[in-house]
Coordinates of C-alpha atoms in Angstrom, one line a residue:
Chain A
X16 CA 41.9 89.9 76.5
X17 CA 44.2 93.1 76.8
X18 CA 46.7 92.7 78.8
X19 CA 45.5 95.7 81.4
X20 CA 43.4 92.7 82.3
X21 CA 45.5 90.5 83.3
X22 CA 47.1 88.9 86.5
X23 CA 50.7 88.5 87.6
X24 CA 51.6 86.0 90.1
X25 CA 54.3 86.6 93.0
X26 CA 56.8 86.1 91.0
X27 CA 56.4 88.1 87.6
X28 CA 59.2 90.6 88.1
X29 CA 61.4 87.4 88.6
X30 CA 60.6 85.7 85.9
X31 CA 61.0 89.2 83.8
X32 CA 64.5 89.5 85.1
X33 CA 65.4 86.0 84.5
X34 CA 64.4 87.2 80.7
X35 CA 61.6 84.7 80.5
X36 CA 59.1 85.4 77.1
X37 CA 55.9 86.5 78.9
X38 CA 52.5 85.5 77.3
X39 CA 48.9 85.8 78.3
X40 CA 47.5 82.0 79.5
X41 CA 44.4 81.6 81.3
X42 CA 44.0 85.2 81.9
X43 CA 47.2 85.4 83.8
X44 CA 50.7 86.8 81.9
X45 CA 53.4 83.6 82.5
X46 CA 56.8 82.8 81.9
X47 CA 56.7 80.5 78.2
X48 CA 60.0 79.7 78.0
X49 CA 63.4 80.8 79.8
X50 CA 66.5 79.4 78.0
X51 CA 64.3 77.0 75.3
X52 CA 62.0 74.6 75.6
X53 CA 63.6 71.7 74.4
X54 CA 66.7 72.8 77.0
X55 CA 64.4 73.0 79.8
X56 CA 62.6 69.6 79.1
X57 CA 66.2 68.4 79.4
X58 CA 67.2 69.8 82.2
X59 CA 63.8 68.4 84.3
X60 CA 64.4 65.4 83.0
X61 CA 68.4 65.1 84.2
X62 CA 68.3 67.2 86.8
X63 CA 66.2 69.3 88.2
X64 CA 63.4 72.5 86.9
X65 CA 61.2 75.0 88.4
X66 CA 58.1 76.6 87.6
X67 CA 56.2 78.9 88.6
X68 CA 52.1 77.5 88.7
X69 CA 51.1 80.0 90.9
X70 CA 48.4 80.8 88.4
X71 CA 46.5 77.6 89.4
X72 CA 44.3 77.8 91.7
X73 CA 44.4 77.1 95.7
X74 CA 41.0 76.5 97.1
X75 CA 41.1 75.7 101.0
X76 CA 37.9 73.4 102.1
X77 CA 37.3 73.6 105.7
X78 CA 34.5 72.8 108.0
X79 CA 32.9 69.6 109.6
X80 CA 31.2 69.2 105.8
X81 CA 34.1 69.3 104.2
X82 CA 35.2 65.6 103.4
X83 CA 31.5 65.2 102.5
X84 CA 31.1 68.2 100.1
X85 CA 34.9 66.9 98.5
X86 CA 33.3 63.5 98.4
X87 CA 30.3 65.4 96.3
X88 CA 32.2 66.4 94.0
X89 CA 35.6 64.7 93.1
X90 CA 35.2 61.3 91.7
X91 CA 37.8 60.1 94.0
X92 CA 37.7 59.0 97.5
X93 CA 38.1 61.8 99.7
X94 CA 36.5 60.7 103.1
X95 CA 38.7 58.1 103.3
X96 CA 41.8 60.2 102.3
X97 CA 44.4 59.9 105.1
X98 CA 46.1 63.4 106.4
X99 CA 49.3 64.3 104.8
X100 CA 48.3 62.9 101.6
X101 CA 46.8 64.1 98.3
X102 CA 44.8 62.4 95.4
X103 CA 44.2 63.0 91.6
X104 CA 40.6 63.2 90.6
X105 CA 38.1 64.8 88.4
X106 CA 35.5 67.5 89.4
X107 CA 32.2 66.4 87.0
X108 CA 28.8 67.5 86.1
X109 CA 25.9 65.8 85.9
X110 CA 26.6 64.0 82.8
X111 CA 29.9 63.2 83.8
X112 CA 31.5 66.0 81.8
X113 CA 34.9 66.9 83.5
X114 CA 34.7 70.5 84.6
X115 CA 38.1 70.0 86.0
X116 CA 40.7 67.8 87.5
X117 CA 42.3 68.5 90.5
X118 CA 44.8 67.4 92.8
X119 CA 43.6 67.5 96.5
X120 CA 45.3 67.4 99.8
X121 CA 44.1 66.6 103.5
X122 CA 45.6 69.0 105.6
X123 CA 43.6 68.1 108.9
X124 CA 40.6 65.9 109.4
X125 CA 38.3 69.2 108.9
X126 CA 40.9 70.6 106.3
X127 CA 41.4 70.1 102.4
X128 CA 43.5 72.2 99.8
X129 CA 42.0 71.5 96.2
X130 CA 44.1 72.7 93.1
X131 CA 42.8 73.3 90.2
X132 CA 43.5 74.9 86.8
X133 CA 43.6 78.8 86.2
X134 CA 40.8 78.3 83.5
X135 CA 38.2 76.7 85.6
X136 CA 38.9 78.6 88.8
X137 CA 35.8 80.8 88.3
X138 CA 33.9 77.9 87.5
X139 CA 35.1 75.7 90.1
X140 CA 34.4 78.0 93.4
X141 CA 30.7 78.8 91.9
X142 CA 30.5 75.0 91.6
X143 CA 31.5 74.2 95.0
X144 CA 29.8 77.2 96.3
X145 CA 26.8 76.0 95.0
X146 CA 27.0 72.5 96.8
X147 CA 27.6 74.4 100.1
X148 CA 24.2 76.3 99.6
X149 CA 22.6 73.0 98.5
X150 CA 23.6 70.4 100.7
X151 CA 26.8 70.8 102.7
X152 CA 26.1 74.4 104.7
X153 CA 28.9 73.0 106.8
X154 CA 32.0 73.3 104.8
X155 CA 33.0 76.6 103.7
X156 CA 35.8 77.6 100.6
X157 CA 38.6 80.0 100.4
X158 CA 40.2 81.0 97.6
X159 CA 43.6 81.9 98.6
X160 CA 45.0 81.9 95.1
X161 CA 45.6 85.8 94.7
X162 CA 47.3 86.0 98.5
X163 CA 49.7 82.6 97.8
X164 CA 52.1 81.1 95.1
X165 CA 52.4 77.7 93.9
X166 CA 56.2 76.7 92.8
X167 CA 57.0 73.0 91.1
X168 CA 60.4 71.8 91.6
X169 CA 60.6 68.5 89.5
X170 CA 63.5 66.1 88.8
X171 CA 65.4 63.4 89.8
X172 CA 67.9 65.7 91.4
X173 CA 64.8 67.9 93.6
X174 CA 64.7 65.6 96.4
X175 CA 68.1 65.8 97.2
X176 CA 68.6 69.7 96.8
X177 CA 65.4 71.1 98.2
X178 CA 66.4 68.8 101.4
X179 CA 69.5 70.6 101.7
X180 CA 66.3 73.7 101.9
X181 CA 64.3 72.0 104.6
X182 CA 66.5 70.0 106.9
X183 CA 66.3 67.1 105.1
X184 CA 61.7 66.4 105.3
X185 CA 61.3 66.4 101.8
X186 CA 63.5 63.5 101.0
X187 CA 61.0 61.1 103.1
X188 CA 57.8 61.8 101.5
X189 CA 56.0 58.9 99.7
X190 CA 54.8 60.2 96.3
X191 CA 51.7 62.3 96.7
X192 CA 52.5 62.9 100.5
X193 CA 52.3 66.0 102.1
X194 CA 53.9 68.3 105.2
X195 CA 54.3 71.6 106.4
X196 CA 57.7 72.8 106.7
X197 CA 60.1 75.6 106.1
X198 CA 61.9 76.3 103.3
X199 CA 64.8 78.3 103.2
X200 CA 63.5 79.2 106.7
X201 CA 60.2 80.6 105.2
X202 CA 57.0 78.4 106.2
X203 CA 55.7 76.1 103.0
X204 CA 53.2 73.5 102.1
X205 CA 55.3 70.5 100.2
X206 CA 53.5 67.8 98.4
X207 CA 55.4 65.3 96.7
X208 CA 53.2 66.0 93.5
X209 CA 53.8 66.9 90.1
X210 CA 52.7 67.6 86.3
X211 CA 56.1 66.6 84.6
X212 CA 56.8 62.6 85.4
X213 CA 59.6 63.2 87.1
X214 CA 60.1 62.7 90.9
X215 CA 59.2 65.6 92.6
X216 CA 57.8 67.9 94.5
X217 CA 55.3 71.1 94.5
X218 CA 55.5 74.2 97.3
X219 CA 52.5 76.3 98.5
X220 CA 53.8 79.6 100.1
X221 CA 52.5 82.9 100.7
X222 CA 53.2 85.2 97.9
X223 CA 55.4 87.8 99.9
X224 CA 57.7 84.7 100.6
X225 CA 57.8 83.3 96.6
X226 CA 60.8 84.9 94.9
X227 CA 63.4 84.7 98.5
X228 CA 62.2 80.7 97.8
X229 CA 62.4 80.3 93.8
X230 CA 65.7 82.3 94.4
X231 CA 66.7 79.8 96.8
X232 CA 66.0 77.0 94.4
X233 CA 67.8 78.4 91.3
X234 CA 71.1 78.8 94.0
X235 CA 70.3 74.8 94.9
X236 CA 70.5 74.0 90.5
X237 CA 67.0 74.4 89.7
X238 CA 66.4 75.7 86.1
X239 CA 63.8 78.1 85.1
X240 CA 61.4 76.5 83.6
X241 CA 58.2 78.2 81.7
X242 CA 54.9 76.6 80.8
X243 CA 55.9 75.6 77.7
X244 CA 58.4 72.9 78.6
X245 CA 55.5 71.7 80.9
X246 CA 53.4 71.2 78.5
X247 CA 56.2 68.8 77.0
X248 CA 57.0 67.0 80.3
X249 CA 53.0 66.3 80.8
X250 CA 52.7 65.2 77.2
X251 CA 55.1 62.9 77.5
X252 CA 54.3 61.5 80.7
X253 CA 50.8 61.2 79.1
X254 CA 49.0 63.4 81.6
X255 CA 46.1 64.7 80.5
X256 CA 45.6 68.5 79.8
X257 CA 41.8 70.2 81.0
X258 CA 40.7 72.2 77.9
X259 CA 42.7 69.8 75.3
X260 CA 42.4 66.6 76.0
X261 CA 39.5 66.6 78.9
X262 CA 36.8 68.7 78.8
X263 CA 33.3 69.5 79.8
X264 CA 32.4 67.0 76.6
X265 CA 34.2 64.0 77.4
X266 CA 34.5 61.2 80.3
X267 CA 36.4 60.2 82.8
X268 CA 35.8 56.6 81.2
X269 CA 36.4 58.0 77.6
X270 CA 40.0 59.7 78.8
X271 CA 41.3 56.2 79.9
X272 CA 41.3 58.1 83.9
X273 CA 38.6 55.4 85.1
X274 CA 40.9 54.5 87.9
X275 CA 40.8 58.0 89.3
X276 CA 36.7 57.2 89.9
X277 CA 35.4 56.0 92.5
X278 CA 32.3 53.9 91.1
X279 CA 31.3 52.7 94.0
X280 CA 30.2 56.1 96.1
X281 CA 27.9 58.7 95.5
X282 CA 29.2 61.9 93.7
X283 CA 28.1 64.2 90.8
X284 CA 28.0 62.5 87.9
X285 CA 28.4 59.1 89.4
X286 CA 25.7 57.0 87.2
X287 CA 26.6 58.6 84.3
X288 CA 30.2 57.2 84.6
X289 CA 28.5 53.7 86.2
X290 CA 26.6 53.3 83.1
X291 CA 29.4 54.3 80.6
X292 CA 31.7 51.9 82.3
X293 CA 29.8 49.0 82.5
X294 CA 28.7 49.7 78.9
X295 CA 32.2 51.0 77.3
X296 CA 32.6 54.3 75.9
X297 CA 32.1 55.2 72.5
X298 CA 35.1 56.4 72.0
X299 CA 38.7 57.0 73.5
X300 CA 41.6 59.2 74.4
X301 CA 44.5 57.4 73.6
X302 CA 48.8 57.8 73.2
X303 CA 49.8 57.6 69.4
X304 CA 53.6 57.9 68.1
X305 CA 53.7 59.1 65.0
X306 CA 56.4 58.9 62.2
X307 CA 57.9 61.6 59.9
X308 CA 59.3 65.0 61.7
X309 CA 56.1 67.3 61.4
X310 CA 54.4 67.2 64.8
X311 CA 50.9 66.0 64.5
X312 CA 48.7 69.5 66.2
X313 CA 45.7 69.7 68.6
X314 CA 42.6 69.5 65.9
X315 CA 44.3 67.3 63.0
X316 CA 42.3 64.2 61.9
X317 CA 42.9 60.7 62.8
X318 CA 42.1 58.5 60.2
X319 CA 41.8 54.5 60.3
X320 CA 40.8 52.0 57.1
X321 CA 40.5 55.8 54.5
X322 CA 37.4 57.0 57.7
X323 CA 37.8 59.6 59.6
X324 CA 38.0 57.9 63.6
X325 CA 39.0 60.6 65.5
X326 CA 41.4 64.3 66.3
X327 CA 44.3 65.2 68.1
X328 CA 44.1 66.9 71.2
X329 CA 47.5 67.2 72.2
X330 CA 50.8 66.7 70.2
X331 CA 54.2 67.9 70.1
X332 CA 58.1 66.7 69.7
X333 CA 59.2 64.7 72.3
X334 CA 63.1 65.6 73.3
X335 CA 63.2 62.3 75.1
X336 CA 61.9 59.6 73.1
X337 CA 63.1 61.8 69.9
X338 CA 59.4 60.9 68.2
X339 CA 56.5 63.2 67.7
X340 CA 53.9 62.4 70.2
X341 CA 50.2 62.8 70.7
X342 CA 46.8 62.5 72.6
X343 CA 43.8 61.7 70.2
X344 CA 40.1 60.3 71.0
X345 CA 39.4 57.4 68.7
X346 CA 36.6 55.5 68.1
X347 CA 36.8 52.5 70.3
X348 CA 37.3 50.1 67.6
X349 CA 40.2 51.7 66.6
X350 CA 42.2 52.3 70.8
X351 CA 43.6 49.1 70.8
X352 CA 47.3 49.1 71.5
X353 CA 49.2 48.9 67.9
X354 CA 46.7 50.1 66.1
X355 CA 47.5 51.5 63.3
X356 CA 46.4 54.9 61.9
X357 CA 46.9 57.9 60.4
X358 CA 46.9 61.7 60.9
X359 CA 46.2 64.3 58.5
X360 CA 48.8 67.0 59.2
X361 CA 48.0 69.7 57.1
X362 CA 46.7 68.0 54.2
X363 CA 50.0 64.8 54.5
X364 CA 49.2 61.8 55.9
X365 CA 51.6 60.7 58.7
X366 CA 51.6 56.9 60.0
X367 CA 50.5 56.7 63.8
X368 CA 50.4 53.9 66.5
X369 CA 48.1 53.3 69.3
X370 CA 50.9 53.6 72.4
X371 CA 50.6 52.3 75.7
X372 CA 50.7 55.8 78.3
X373 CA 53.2 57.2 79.9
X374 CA 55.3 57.9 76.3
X375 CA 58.0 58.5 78.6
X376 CA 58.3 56.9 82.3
X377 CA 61.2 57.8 84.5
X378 CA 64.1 54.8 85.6
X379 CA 63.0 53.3 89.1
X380 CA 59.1 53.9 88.4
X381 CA 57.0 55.1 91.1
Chain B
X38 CA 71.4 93.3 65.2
X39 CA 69.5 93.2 61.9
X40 CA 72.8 93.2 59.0
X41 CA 72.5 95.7 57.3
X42 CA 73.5 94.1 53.5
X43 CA 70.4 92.5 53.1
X44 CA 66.6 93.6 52.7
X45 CA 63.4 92.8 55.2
X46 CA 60.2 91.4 54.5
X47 CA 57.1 92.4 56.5
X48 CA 56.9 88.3 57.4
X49 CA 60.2 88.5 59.0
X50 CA 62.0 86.9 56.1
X51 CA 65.3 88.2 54.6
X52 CA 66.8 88.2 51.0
X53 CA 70.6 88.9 50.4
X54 CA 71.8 89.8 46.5
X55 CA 75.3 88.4 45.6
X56 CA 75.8 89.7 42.2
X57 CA 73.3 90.5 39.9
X58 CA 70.9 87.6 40.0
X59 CA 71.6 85.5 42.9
X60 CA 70.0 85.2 46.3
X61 CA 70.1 83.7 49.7
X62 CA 66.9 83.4 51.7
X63 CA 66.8 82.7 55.8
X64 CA 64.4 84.4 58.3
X65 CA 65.5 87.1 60.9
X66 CA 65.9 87.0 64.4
X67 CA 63.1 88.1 65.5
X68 CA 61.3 85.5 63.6
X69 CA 63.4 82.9 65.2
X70 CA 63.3 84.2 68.4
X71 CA 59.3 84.1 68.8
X72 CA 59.4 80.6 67.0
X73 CA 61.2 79.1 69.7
X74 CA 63.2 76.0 69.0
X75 CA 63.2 75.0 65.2
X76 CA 61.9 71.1 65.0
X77 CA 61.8 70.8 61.3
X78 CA 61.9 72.7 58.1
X79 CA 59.9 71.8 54.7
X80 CA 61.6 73.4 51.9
X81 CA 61.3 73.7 48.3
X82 CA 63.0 71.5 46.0
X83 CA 65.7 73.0 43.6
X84 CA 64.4 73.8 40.5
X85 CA 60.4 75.6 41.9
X86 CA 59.9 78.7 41.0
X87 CA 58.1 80.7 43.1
X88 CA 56.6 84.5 42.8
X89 CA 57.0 87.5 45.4
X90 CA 55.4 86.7 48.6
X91 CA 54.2 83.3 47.8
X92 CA 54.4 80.2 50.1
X93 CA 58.2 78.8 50.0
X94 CA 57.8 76.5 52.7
X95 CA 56.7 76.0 56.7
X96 CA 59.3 76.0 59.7
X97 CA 58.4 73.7 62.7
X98 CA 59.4 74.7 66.3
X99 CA 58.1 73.3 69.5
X100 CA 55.2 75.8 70.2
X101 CA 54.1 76.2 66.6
X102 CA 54.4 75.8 62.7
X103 CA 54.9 79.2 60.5
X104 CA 54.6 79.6 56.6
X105 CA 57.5 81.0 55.4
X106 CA 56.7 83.1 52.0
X107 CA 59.3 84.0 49.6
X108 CA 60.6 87.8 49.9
X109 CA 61.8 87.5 46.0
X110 CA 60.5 86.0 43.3
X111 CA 63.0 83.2 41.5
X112 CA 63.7 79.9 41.2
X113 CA 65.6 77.6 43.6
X114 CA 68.9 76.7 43.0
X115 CA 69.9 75.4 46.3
X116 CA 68.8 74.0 49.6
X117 CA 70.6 74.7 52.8
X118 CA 70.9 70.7 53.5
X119 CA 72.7 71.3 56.9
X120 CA 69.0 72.0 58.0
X121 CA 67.5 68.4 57.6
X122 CA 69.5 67.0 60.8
X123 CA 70.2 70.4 62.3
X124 CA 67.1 72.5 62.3
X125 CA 68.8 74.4 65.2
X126 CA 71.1 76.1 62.9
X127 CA 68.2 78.3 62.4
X128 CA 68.2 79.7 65.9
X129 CA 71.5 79.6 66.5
X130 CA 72.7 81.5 63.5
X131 CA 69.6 82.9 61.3
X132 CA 72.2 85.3 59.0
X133 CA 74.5 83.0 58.9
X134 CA 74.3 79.2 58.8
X135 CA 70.8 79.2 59.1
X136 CA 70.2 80.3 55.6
X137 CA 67.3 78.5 54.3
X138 CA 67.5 78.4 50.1
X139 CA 69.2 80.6 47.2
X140 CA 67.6 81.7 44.4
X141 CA 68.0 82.9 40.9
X142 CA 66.4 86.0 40.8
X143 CA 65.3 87.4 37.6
X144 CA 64.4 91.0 38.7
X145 CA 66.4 91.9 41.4
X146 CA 64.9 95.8 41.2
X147 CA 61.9 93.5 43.2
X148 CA 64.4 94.0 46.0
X149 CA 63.8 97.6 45.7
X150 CA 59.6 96.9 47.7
X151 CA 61.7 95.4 50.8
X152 CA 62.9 97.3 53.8
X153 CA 66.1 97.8 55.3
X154 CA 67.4 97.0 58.1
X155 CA 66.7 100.3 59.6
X156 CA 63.1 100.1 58.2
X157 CA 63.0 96.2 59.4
X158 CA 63.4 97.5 63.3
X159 CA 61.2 100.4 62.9
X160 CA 58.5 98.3 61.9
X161 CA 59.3 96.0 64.7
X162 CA 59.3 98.7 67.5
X163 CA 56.0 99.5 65.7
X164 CA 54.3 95.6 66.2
X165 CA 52.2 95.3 69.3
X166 CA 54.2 93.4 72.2

């Protein structure tokens, strides 16, 4: 794609003056990096980070179908989804494929925000827009991604400094709570929500109001932070990426995310999943640390008793466990926890172990 | 930015003579500053020879891993050991420091195919963005 073609959130002149490296993701141009990755990831992880996800998408649900249409189509409950909180889930076809995932939130009884990546935005508003026609003519979707911006402040230090922002309501939100509020006296969405495994919190605003509210956050010690030390944090909080290490082509079940399914309703995709569960999946996505310093890459082999058992979907260093990490699907013989393996990193074999997920889990939990 | 004692190779690496036979091989800021933070370098061992242009190794950062290719042909005499716990070096000081290996070089008038510095950073304002 040239880059004529491409989009710029609210906040690219910031992020150009902040000296961010700009480069095309998802069709959009986005901050990579700032000061480093590795000295982002530390700074999220001992303080406090912000990014700019404004490229994701903001889809607004409304309408007396709209609890049932969300029910249709997320594979978690979203009926019984209690206003001023938000869920994880996974947006399937009919073969249980993951088209997306998504976190959603219930504004009102009659009123959801769904986010979802900047890949599958296209895709995701034909696929709801196609449930509306067929069978819930009483919810209707807005895509207020191009008119908003989406900023994640994560860290253990957010809470504390984007209170000193709001009068003090973020601090009382439980984790993947939700209220509307000001910030730096402009009006926001805040959702205690997050991609990085850190305590934190994620801001919808309009996009006139984005830079006076990231500038605001970099005055109360939040560091720039580009997509590339989010891609670290999420690896090693072993959160799953859509295009990597979920796709159309794999499961729910088969990416470990079964709890974020709601067997027992009706949805898209919903026998599919019942079947796969009850019968296990053939193979798995699963955490492996591996030895030696060369990072184990998205497409490398995994290889168990001289076979080949499975790839890499994700991998990089990880700054805070000082081991390289990864995400591979295995053949379900070979997911069990301390299982041994190995990865074929450019033509070396590298020892790996089968790691219980998160790699990395903040102190205090939660 | 680019020093201008030393000569350029199109894959952003850069060669500088001491004496008649003897060079020091690193990569150049530019290349340093698009890999990101260095994880890991694989060098040669002292003693492989290596021709013009071929493969001397692969540097590691966070986003990606790069061949690096040998602007002179030679053999290595030397491998900058400081490297193995501080790949950093590399970004912090890619002239300096962050050298990578030395070489004997047996026909230094290979030199002579490189670019200067001043050729280096036309070719550079030349690469798309």
């Amino acid at each position: 794609m040239s880059s004529e073609n491409l989009r710029r959130t609210a906040l690219y002149q910031t992020h150009v003056d902040l000296g961010a490296r700009i480069v095309p993701f998802a069709g959009w141009e986005m901050p990579l990096e700032y000061s480093g990755i590795l000295d982002e990831t530390k700074a999220v992880r001992s303080r406090a980070g912000i990014f700019d996800v404004s490229h994701m998408g903001r889809l607004y649900i409304s309408g007396s179908d709209a609890a049932s249409l969300l029910d249709w189509v997320v594979t978690a409950g979203a009926a019984n989804l209690r206003l001023g909180r938000a869920r994880y889930a996974m947006i399937c076809n009919e073969a249980g494929g993951i088209i997306d995932d998504t976190v959603f939130y219930r504004l009102d009884s009659e009123k959801f925000l769904l986010v979802c990546n900047a890949g599958n935005r296209d895709e995701v508003v034909l696929w709801l827009d196609r449930w509306v026609q067929e069978r819930f003519g009483g919810a209707s979707v807005d895509d207020r991604t191009l008119s908003t911006a989406m900023i994640a402040f994560q860290g253990p230090a957010a809470a504390a400094s984007l209170d000193r922002l709001c009068d003090g309501s973020a601090s009382p939100l439980m984790p993947f709570g939700s209220t509307e509020g000001e910030v730096a006296s402009r009006p926001v969405l805040i959702g205690r929500t997050g991609y990085t495994g850190e305590d934190g919190f994620e801001l919808m605003v309009d996009a006139s109001d984005a830079a006076g509210i990231w500038n605001a956050l970099v005055e109360a010690g939040g560091a720039p932070c580009g997509l590339g030390a989010r891609d670290v944090l999420r690896l090693e909080a072993g959160l799953a990426l859509h295009g990597h290490d979920i796709t159309p082509e794999s499961t729910p079940i088969e990416a470990g995310l079964g709890r974020y399914v709601k067997l027992d309703k009706e949805f898209v995709g919903a026998q599919v999943l019942r079947q796969q569960s009850a019968d296990g999946p053939e193979s798995r996505l699963v955490g492996l640390v591996v030895e030696g310093r060369r990072i184990p890459r998205e497409g490398y082999g995994v290889y168990g008793g001289g076979e080949e058992v499975g790839r890499v979907t994700s991998g990089s260093i990880s700054p805070s466990l000082d081991r390289n990490i990864a995400l591979a699907y295995v053949l379900e013989g070979f997911s069990t926890l301390g299982q041994q393996v190995q990865i074929d990193i450019r033509g070396q074999m590298a020892d790996g172990v089968v790691t219980q997920l998160p790699f990395y889990s903040r102190k205090g939990g939660g | 930015m680019n020093p201008p004692d030393r000569k350029y190779s199109k894959d952003h690496e850069w060669v500088l003579l001491e004496g008649s036979s003897k060079g020091t091989v690193g990569i150049t800021e530019f290349a340093q500053d698009h890999l990101g933070d260095v994880v890991y370098l694989d060098l040669p061992k002292v003693g492989t020879k290596l021709a013009q242009y071929d493969k001397l190794g692969e540097v590691e950062s966070v986003k990606a891993v790069s061949d690096i290719f040998s602007p002179v042909s030679g053999e290595i005499t030397e491998v900058n050991e400081v490297l193995s716990d501080n790949p950093e070096v590399v970004n912090d000081d890619p002239y300096g420091q962050g050298w990578l290996v030395q070489l004997a070089i047996p026909d230094p008038a290979e030199l002579e195919s490189l670019l200067t510095a001043e050729q280096y950073e036309a070719f550079l304002n030349e690469l798309p963005s």
